[in-house]
Tab-separated table of C-alpha atoms and ligand atoms in Angstrom:
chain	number	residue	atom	x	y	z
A	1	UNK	CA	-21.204	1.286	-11.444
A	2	UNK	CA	-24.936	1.858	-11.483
A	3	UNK	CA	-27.036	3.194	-14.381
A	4	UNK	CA	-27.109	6.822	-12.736
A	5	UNK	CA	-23.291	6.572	-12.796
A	6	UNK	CA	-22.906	7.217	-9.248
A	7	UNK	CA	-20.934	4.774	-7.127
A	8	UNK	CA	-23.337	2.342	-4.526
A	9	UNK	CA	-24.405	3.749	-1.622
A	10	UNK	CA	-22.880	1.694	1.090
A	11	UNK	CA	-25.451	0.267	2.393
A	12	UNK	CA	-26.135	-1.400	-0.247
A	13	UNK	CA	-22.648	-2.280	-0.228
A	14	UNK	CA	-22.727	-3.530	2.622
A	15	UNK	CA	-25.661	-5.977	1.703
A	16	UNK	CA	-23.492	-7.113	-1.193
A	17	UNK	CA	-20.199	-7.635	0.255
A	18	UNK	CA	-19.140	-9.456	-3.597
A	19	UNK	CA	-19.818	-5.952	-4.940
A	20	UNK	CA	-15.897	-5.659	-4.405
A	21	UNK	CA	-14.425	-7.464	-7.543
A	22	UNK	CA	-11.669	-10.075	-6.858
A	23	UNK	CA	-8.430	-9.320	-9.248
A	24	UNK	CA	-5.748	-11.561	-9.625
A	25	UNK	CA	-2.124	-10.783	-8.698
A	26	UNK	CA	0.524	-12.905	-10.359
A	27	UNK	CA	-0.194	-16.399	-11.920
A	28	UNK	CA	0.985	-18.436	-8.989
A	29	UNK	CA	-2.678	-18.322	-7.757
A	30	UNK	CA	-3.429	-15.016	-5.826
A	31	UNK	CA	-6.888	-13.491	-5.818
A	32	UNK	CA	-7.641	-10.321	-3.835
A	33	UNK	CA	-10.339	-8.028	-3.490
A	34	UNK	CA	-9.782	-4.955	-5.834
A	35	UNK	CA	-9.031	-2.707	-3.513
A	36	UNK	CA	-7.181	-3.564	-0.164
A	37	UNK	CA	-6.075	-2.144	3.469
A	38	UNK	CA	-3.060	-0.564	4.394
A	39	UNK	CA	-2.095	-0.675	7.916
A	40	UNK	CA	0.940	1.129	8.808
A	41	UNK	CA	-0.737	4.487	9.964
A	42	UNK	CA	-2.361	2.151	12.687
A	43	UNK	CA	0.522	2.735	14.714
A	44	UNK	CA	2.893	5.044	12.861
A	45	UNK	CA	3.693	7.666	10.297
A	46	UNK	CA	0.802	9.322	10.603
A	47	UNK	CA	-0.389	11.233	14.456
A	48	UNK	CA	-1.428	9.339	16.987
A	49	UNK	CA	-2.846	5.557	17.181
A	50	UNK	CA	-6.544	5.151	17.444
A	51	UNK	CA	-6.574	1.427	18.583
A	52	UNK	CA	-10.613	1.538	18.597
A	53	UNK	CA	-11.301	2.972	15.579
A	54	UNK	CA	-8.240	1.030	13.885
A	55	UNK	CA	-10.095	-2.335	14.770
A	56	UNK	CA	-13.351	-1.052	13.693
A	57	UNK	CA	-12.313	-0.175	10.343
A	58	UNK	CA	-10.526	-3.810	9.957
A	59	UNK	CA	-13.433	-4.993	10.967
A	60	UNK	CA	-15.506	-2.780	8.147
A	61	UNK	CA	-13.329	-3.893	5.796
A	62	UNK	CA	-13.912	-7.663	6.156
A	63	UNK	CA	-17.543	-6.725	5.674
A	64	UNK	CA	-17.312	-4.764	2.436
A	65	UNK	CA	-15.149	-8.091	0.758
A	66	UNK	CA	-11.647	-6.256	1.804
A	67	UNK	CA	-9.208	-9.211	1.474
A	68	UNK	CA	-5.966	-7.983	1.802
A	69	UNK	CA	-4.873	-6.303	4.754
A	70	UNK	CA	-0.864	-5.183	4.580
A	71	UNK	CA	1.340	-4.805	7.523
A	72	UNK	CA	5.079	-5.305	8.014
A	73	UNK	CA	7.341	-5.895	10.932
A	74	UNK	CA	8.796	-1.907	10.312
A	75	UNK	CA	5.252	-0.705	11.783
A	76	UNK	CA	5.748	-1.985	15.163
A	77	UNK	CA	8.823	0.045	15.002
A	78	UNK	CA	10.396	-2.730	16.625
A	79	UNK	CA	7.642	-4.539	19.162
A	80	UNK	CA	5.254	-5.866	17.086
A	81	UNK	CA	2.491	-3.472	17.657
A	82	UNK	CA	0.979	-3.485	14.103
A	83	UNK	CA	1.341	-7.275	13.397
A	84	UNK	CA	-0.476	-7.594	17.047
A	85	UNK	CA	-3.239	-5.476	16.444
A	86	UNK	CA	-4.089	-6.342	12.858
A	87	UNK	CA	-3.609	-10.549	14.130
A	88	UNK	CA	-6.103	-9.618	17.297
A	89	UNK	CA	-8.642	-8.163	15.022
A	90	UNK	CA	-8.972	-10.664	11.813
A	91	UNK	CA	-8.970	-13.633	14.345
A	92	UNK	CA	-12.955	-13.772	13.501
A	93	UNK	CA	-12.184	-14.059	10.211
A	94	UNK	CA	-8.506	-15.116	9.162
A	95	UNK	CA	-9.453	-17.704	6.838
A	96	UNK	CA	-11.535	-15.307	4.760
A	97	UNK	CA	-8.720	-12.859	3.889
A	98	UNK	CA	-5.104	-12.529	3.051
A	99	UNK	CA	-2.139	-11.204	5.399
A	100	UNK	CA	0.609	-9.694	3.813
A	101	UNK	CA	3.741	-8.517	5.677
A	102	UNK	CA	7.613	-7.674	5.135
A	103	UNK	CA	11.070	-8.207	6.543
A	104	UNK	CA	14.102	-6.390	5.274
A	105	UNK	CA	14.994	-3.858	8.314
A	106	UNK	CA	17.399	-4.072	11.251
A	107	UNK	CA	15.171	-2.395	13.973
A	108	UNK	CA	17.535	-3.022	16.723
A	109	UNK	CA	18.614	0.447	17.003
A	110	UNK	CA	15.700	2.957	17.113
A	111	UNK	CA	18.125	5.843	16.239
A	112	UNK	CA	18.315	4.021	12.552
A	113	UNK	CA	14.843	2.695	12.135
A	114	UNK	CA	13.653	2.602	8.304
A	115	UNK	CA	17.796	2.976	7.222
A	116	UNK	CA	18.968	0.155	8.597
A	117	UNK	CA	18.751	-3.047	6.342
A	118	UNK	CA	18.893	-6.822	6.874
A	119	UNK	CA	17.631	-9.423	4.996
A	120	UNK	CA	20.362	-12.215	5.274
A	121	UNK	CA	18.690	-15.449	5.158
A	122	UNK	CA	19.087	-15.836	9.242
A	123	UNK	CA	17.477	-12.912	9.962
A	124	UNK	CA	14.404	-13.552	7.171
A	125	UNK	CA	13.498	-16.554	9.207
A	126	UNK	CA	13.717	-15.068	12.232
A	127	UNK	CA	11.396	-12.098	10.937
A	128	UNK	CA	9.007	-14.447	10.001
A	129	UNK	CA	8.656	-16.448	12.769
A	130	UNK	CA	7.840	-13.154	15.331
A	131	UNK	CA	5.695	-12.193	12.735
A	132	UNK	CA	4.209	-15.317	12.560
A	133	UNK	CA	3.722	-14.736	16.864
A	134	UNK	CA	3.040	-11.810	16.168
A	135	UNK	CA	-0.082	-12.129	14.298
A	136	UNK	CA	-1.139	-15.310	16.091
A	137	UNK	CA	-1.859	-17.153	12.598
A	138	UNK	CA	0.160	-20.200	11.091
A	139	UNK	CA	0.952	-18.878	8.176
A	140	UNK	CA	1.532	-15.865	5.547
A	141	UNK	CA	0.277	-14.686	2.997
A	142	UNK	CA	2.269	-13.017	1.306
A	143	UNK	CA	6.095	-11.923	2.682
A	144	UNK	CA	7.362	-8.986	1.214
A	145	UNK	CA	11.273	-7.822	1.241
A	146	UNK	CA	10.352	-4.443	2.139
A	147	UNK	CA	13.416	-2.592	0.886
A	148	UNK	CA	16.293	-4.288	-1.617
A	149	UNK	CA	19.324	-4.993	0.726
A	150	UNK	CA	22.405	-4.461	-1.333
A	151	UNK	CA	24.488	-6.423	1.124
A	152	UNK	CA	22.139	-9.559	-0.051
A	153	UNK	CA	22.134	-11.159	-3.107
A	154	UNK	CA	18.592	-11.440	-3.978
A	155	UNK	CA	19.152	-14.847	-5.199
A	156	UNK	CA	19.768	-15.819	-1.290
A	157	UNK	CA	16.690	-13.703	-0.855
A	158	UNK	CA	14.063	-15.753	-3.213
A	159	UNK	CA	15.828	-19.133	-2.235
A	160	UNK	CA	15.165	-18.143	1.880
A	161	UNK	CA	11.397	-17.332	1.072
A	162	UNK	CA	10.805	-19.784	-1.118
A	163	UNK	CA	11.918	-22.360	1.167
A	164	UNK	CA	9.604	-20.635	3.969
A	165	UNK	CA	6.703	-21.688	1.278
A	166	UNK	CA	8.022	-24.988	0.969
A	167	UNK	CA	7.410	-25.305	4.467
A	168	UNK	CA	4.368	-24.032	4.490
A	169	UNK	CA	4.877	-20.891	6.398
A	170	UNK	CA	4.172	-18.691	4.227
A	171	UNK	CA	2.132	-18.694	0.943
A	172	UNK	CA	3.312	-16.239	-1.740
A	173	UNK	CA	6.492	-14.326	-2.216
A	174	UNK	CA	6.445	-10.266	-2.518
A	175	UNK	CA	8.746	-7.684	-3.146
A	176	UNK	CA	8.832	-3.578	-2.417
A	177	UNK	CA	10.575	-1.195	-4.397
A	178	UNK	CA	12.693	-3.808	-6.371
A	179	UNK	CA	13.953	-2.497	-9.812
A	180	UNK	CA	13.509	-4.149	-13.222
A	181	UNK	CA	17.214	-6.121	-12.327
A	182	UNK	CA	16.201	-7.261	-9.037
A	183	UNK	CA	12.946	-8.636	-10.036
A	184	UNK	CA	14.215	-10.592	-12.707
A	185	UNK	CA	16.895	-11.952	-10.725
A	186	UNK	CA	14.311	-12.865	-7.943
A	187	UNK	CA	11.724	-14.231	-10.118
A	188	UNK	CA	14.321	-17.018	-11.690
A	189	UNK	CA	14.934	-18.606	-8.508
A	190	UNK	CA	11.399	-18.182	-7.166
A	191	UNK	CA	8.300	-17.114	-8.955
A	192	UNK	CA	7.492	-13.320	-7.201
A	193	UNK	CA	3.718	-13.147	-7.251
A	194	UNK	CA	3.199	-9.649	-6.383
A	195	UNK	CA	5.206	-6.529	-6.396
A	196	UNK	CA	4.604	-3.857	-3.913
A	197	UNK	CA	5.676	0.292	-4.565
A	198	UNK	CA	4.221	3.552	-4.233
A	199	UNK	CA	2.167	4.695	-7.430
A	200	UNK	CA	-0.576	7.055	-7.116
A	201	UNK	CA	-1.445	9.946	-9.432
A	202	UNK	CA	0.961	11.905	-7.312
A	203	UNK	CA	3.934	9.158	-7.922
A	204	UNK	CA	3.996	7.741	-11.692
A	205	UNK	CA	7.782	6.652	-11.809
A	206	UNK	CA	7.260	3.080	-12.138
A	207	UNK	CA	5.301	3.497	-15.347
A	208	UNK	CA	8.677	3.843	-17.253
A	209	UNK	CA	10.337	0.567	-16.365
A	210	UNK	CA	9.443	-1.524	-13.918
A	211	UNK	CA	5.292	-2.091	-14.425
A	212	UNK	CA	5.915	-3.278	-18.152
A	213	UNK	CA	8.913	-5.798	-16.159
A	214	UNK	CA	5.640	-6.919	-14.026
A	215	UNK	CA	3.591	-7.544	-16.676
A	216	UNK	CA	5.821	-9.270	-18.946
A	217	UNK	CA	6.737	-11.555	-16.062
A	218	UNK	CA	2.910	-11.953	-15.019
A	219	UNK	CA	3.691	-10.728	-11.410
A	220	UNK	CA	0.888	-8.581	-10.196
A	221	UNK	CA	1.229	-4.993	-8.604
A	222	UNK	CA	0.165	-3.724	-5.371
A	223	UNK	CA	0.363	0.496	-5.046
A	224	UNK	CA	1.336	1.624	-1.898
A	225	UNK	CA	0.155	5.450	-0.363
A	226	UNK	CA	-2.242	5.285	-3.619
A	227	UNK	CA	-3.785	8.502	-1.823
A	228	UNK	CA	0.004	10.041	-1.776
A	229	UNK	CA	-0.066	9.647	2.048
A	230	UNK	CA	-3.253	11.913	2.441
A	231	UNK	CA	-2.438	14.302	-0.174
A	232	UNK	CA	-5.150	13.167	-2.673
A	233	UNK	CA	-8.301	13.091	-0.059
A	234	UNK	CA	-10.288	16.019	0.898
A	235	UNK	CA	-8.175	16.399	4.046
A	236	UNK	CA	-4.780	17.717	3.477
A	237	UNK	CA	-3.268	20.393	5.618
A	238	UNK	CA	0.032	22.555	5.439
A	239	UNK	CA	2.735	20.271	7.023
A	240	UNK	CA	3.166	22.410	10.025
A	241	UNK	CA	-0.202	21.570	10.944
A	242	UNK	CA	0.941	17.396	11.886
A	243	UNK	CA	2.668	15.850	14.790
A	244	UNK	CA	6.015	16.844	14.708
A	245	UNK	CA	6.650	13.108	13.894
A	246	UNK	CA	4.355	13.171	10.759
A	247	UNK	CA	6.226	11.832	7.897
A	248	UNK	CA	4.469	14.574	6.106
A	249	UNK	CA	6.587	16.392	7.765
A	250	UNK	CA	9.981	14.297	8.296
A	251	UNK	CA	10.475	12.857	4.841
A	252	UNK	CA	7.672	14.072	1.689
A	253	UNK	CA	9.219	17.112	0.049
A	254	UNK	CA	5.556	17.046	-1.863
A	255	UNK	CA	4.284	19.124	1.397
A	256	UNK	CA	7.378	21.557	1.446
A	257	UNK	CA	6.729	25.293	0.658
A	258	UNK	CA	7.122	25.730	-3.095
A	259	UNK	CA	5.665	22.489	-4.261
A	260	UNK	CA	2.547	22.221	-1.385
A	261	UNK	CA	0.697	25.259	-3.345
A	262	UNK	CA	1.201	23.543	-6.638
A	263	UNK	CA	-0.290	20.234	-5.434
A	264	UNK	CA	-3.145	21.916	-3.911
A	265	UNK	CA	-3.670	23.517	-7.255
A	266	UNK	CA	-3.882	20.049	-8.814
A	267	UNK	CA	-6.391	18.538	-6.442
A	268	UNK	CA	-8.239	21.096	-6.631
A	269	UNK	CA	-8.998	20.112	-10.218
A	270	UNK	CA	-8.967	16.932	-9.571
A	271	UNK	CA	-11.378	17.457	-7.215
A	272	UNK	CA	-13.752	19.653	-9.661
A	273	UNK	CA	-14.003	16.764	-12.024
A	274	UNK	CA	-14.839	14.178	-9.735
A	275	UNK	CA	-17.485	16.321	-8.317
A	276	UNK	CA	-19.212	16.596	-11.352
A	277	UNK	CA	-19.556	12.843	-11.580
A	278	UNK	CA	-20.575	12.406	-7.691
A	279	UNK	CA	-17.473	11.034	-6.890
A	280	UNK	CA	-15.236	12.505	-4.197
A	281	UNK	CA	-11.295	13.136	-5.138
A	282	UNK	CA	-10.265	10.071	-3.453
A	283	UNK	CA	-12.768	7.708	-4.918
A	284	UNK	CA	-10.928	9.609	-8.329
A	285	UNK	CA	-7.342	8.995	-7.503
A	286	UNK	CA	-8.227	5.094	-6.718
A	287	UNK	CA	-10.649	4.369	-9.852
A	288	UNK	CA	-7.677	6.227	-12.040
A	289	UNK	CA	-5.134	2.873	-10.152
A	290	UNK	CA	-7.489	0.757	-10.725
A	291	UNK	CA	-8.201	1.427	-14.340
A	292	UNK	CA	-4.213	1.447	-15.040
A	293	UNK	CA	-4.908	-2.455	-14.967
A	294	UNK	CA	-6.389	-5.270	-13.876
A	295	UNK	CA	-3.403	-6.601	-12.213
A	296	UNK	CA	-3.325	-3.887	-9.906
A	297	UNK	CA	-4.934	-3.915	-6.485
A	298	UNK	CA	-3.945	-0.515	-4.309
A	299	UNK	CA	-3.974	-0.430	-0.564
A	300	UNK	CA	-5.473	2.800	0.940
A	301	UNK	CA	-4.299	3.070	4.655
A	302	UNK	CA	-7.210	4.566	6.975
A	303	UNK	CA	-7.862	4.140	10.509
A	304	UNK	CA	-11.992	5.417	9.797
A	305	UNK	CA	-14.832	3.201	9.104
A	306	UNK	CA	-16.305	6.215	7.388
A	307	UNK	CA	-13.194	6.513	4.884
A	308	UNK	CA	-12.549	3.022	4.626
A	309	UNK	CA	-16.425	2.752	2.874
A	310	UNK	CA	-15.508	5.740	0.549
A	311	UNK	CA	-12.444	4.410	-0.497
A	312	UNK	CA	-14.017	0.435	-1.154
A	313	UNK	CA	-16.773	2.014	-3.232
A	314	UNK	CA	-13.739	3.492	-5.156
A	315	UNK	CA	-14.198	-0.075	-6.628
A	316	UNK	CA	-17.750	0.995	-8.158
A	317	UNK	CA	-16.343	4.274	-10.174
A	318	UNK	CA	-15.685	3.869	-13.650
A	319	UNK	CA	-13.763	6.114	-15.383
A	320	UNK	CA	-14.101	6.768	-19.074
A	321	UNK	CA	-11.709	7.871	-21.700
A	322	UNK	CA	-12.479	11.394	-21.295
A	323	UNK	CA	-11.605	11.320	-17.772
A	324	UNK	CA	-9.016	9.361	-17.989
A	325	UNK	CA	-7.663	12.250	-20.502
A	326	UNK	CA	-8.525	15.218	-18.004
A	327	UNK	CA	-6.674	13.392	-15.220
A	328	UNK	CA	-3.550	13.337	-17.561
A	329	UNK	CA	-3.875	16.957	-18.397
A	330	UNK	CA	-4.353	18.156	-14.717
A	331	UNK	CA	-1.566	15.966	-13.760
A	332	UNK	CA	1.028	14.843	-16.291
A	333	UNK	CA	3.959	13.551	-14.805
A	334	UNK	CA	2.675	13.938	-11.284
A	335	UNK	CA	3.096	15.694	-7.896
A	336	UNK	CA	5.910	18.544	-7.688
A	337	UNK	CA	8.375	17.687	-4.846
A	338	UNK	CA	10.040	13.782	-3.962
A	339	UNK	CA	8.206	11.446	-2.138
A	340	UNK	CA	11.109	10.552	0.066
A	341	UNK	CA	14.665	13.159	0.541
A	342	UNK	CA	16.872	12.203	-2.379
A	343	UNK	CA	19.612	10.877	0.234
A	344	UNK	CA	17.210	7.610	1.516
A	345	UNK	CA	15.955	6.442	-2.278
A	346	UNK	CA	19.838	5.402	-3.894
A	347	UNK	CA	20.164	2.844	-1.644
A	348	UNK	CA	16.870	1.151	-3.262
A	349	UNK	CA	16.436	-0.957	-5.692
B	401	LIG	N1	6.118	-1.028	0.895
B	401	LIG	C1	6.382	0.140	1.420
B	401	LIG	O1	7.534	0.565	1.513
B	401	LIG	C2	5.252	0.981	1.945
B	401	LIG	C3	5.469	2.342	2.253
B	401	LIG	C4	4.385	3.098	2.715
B	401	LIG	C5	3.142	2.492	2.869
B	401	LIG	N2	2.967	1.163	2.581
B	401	LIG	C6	1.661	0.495	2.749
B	401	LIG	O2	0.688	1.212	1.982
B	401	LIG	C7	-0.413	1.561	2.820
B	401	LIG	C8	-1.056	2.835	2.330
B	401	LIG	O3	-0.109	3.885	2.225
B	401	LIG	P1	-0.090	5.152	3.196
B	401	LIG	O4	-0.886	4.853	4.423
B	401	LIG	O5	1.326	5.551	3.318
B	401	LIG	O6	-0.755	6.292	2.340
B	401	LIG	P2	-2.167	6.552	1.638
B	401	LIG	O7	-2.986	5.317	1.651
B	401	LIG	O8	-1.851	7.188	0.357
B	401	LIG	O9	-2.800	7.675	2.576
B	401	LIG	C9	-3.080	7.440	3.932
B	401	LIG	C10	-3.536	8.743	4.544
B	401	LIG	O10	-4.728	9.163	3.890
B	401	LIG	C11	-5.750	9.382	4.835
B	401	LIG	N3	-6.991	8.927	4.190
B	401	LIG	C12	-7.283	7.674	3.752
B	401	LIG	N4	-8.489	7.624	3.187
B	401	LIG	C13	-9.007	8.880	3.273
B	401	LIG	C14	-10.218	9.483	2.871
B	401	LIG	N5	-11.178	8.778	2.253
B	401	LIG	N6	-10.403	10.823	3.142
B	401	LIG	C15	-9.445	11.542	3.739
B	401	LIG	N7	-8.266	11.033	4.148
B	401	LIG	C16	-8.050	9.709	3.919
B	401	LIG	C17	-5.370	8.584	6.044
B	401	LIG	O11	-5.824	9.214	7.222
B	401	LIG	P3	-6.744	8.441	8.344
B	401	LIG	O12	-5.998	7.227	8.777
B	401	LIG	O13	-6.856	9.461	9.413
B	401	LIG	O14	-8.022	8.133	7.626
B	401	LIG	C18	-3.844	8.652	6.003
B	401	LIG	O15	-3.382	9.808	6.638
B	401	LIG	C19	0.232	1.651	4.215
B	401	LIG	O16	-0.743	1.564	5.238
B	401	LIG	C20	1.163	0.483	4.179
B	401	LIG	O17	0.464	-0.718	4.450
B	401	LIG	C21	4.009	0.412	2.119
């Protein structure tokens, strides 16, 4: 942060691409920039695909010392898409930066995408090696099991991706949404180096259980939809107002009637305080992951150049004890409504 307490303008950012700390996820090796790039709204989830202005905003990120861009076979919904586009973009500059993307679903029937699971070993590899095509690289990052299959051990889970790193193919083993059993059990048959669920100020459940499991195991911890899909920005609407494909409006009961008001309430605040720092909400909602630890390195998903640079200098804000204690008061336990409809989360996990 500079002396004035204001985060760096970007240009100056720009000029000083190692502004961006590097953090360290998990102690198998794993450096990232502090603050990464989600990719899924790309191509779905969130109204329609921008190709240009998704490619420009990769592209921005490499240049502000973004390292990890996050994609997953799920957001091709099927035909590659995302893999495609985020492998076209970083060809400039794969070796600078880390991939990371998941298997775990069973797209072949579009009627079940995202409830469908499959991550028997046979199906991992084959996963991998689209994705591998897909993304027109030799190797990944890090490979995620995106959702716990219960029809898997997950001992036949670590044993199929860590023989993918034997042979080179891919470089550190992730999971998503795993709970405190699961990640045990996966970590004593192959180190995990990184786990991957939602957390934001809007989403605090893994707080109880599962980020002191992390940290006693030294595996670091990668928040997804830190920005509760949207919610914590500037730019949140009613969800009547999104594609009727929104997941806004499909699956987060944060948006319904009833609990929409009350979280509007809450940024609102949020937003006051930040303002009198010369921050803006979002920078807020990011600094507040980022100060939760240095193991943890959230992924923002934009498809703007402009919000891409106001979420990296996110990096820059520092927030102090005081802050820190306002944030807790505005928002305790966080948002009111599920993230996902109670019938998709048991299966998790
Ligand atoms: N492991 C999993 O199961 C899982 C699940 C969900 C997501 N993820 C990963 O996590 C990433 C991030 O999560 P997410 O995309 O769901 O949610 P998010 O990062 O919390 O929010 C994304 C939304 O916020 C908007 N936004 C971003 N920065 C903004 C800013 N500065 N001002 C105003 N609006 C802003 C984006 O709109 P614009 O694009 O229009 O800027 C988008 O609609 C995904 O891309 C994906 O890689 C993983």
């Amino acid at each position: 942060m500079t002396s004035a307490g204001r985060v760096p303008s970007v240009e100056r950012m720009a000029e000083h691409t190692t502004l961006l700390p590097r953090r360290t996820l998990g102690t198998q090796g794993l450096t990232a920039g502090a603050i990464g790039l989600g990719t899924m709204g790309m191509t779905m989830a969130y109204g329609a695909p921008d190709e240009r202005s998704s490619i420009a905003t990769l592209h921005r990120a490499h240049e502000l010392g973004v390292t990890l861009f996050d994609t997953a076979e799920l957001y091709g919904l099927g035909t590659g898409s995302n893999e495609q586009l985020l492998g076209r973009a970083v060809r400039g500059f794969r070796d600078e930066i880390l991939i990371a993307t998941k298997f775990g679903f069973d797209l072949s029937d579009p009627a079940r995408i995202g409830r469908a699971l499959d991550s028997r070993p046979e199906h991992i590899r084959e996963v991998a090696e689209n994705s591998l095509r897909h993304l027109g690289t030799d190797r990944i990052d890090v490979l995620y099991q995106h959702r716990v299959d219960p029809d898997v051990p997950i001992e036949d889970v670590a044993g199929t991706v860590g023989e993918l790193i034997a042979e080179g193919k891919v470089r550190y083993f992730g999971l998503s949404e795993a709970g405190p059993g699961t990640i045990r059990r996966a970590h004593a048959v192959h180190p995990v180096s990184v786990l991957q669920t939602e957390y934001s100020l809007f989403e605090r459940a893994v707080e109880a259980e599962v980020l002191p499991v992390v940290r006693e195991l030294g595996i670091g911890f990668v928040p997804y939809s830190p920005l509760g899909r949207g919610f914590l920005t500037g730019a949140v609407r009613p969800a009547a107002e999104y594609d009727a494909d929104d997941m806004r409006h499909t699956m987060d009961e944060r948006w319904r009637p009833g609990n929409y008001e009350k979280n509007v309430a809450a940024v609102r605040e949020l937003t006051e305080l930040a303002q009198s720092k010369g921050w803006t909400v979002t920078q807020l909602a990011l600094a507040w992951l980022l100060a939760q630890g240095d193991d943890v390195v959230p992924i923002p998903g934009t498809r703007s150049p402009r919000r891409l640079e106001e979420n990296v200098a996110a990096a820059h804000v520092d927030l102090g004890a005081e802050d820190l204690a306002r944030v807790q008061e505005i928002l305790p336990y966080g948002a009111a409504g599920s993230r996902y409809p109670a019938a998709v989360m048991p299966t998790w996990r």
